[in-house]
Coordinates of N, CA and C in Angstrom, one line a residue:
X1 N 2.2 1.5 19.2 CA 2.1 1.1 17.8 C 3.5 1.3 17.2
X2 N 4.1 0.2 16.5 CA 5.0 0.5 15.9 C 4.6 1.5 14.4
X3 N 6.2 1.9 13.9 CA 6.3 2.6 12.9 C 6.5 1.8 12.0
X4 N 5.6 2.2 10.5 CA 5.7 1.7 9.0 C 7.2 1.7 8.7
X5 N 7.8 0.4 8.1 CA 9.1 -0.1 7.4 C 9.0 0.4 6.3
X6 N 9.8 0.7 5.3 CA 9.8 1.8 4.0 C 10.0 0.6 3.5
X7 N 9.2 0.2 2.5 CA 9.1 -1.4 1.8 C 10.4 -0.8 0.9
X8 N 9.8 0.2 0.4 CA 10.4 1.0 -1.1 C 10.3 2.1 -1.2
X9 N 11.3 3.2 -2.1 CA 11.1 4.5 -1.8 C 10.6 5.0 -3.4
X10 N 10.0 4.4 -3.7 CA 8.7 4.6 -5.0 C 7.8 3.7 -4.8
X11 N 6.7 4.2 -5.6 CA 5.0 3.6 -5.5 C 5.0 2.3 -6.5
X12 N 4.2 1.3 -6.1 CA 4.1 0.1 -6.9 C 3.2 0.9 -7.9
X13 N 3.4 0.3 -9.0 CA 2.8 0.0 -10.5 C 1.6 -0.9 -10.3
X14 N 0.2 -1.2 -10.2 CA -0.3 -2.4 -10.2 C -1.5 -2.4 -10.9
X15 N -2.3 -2.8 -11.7 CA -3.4 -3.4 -12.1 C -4.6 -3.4 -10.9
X16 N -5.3 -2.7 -10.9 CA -6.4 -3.4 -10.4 C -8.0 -3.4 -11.2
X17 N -9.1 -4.1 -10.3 CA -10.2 -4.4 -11.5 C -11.0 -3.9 -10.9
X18 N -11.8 -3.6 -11.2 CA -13.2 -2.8 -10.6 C -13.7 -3.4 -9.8
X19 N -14.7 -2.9 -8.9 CA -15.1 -3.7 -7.8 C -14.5 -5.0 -6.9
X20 N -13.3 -5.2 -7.4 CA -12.4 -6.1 -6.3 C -11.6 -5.5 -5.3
X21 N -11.6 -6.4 -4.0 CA -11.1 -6.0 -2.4 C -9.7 -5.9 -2.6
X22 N -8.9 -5.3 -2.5 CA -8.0 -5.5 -1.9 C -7.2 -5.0 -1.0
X23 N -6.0 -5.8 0.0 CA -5.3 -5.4 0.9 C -4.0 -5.0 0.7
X24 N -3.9 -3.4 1.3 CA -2.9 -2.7 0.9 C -1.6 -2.7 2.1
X25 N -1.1 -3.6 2.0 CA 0.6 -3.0 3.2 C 0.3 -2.0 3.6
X26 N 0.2 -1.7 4.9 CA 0.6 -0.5 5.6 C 1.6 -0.8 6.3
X27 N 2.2 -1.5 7.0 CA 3.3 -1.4 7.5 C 4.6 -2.1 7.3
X28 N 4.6 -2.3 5.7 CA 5.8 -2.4 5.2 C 6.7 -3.4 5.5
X29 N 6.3 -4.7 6.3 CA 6.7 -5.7 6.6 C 6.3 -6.8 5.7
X30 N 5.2 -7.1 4.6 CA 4.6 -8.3 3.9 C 5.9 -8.5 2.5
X31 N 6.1 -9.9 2.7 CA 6.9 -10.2 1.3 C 6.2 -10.2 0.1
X32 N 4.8 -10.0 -0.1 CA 3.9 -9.5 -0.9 C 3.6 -8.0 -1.3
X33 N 4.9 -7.3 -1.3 CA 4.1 -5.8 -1.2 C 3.7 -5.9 -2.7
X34 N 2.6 -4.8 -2.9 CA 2.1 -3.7 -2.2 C 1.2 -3.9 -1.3
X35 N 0.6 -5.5 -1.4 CA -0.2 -6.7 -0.4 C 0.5 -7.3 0.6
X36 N -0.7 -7.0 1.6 CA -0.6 -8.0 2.8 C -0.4 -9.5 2.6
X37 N 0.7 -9.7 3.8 CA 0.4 -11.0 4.1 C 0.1 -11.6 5.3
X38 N 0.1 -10.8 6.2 CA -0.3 -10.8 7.4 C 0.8 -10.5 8.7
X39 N 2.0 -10.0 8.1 CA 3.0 -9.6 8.5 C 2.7 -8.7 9.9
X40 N 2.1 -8.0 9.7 CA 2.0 -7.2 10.7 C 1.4 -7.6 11.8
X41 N 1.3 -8.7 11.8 CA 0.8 -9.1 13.6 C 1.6 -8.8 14.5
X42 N 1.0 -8.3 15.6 CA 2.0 -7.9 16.9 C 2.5 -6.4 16.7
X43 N 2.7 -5.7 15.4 CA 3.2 -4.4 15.5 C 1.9 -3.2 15.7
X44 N 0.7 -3.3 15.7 CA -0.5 -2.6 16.0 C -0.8 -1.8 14.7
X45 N -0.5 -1.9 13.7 CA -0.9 -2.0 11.9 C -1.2 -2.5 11.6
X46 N -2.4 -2.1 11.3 CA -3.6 -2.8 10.0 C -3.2 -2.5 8.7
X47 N -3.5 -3.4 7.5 CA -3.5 -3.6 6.5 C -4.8 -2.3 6.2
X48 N -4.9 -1.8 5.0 CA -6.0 -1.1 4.0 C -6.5 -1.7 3.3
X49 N -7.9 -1.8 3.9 CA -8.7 -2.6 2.7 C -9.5 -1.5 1.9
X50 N -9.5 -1.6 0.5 CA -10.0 -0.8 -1.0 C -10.8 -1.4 -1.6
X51 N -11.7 -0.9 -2.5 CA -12.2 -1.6 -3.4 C -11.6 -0.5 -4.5
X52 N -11.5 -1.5 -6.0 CA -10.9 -0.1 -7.0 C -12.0 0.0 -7.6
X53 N -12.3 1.4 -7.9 CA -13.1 1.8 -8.4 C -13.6 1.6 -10.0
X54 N -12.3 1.6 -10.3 CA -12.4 1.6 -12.0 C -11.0 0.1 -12.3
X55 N -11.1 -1.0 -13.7 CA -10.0 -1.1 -13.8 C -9.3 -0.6 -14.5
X56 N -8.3 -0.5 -13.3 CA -6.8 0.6 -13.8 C -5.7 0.6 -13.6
X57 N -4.8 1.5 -13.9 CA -3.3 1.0 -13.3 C -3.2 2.2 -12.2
X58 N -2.6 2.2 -11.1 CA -2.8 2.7 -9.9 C -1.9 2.5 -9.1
X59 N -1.2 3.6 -8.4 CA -0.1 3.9 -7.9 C 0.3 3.7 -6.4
X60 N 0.2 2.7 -5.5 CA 0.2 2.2 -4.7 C 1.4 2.7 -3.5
X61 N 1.2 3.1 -2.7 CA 2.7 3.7 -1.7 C 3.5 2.9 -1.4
X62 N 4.9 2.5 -1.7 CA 5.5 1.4 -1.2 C 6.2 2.4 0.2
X63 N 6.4 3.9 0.5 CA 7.2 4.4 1.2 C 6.5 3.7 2.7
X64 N 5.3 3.6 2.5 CA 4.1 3.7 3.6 C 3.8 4.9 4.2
X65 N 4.2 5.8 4.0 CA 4.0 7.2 4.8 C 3.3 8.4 4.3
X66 N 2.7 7.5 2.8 CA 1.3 8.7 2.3 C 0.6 9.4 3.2
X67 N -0.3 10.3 3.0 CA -1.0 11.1 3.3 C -2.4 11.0 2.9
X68 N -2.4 9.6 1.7 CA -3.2 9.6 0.9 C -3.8 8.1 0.9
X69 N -3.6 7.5 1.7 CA -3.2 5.7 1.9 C -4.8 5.2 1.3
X70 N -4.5 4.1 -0.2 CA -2.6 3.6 -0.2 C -2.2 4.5 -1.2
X71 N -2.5 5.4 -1.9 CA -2.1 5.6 -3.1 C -1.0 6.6 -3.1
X72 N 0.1 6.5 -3.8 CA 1.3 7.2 -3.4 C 1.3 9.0 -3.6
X73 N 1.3 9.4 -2.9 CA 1.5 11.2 -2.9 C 2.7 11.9 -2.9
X74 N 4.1 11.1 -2.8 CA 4.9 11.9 -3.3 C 5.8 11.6 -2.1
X75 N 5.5 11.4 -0.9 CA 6.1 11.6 0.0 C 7.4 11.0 0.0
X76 N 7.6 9.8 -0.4 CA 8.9 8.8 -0.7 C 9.9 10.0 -1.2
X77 N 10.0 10.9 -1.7 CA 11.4 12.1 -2.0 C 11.4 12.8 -0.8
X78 N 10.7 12.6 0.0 CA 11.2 13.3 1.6 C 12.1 12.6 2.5
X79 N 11.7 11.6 2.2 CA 12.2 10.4 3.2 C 14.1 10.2 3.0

């Protein structure tokens, strides 16, 4: 399995709505971040599928290397 690409070394900003799916980049390859685009075929990374719980604004990991996936934990100031 390959290793997650560091899209970005801060968390996206994004909107989401209550009870809607969405797919979260894990491996840092989609021209859509903080969303999949299917990028990761062949690297053995899956995408995170969510539902949000509330609508809110929500902090999404662009490092890829949360602890917390997808939501950002800090980790991006390590890197």
């Amino acid at each position: 399995m390959a290793e997650p690409v560091v899209a970005q070394k801060a968390p996206y900003e994004v909107e989401v709505e209550e009870g809607k799916k969405y797919l979260w980049c894990a491996c840092g390859r989609s021209d859509k971040q903080p969303f999949c685009d299917g990028s990761h075929k062949g690297t053995g990374i899956t995408p995170l599928v969510f539902t949000a719980e509330a609508t809110e604004t929500v902090y999404l990991c662009g490092c890829k290397h949360t602890h917390n996936q997808p939501f950002c934990d800090g980790t991006h100031s390590t890197l």
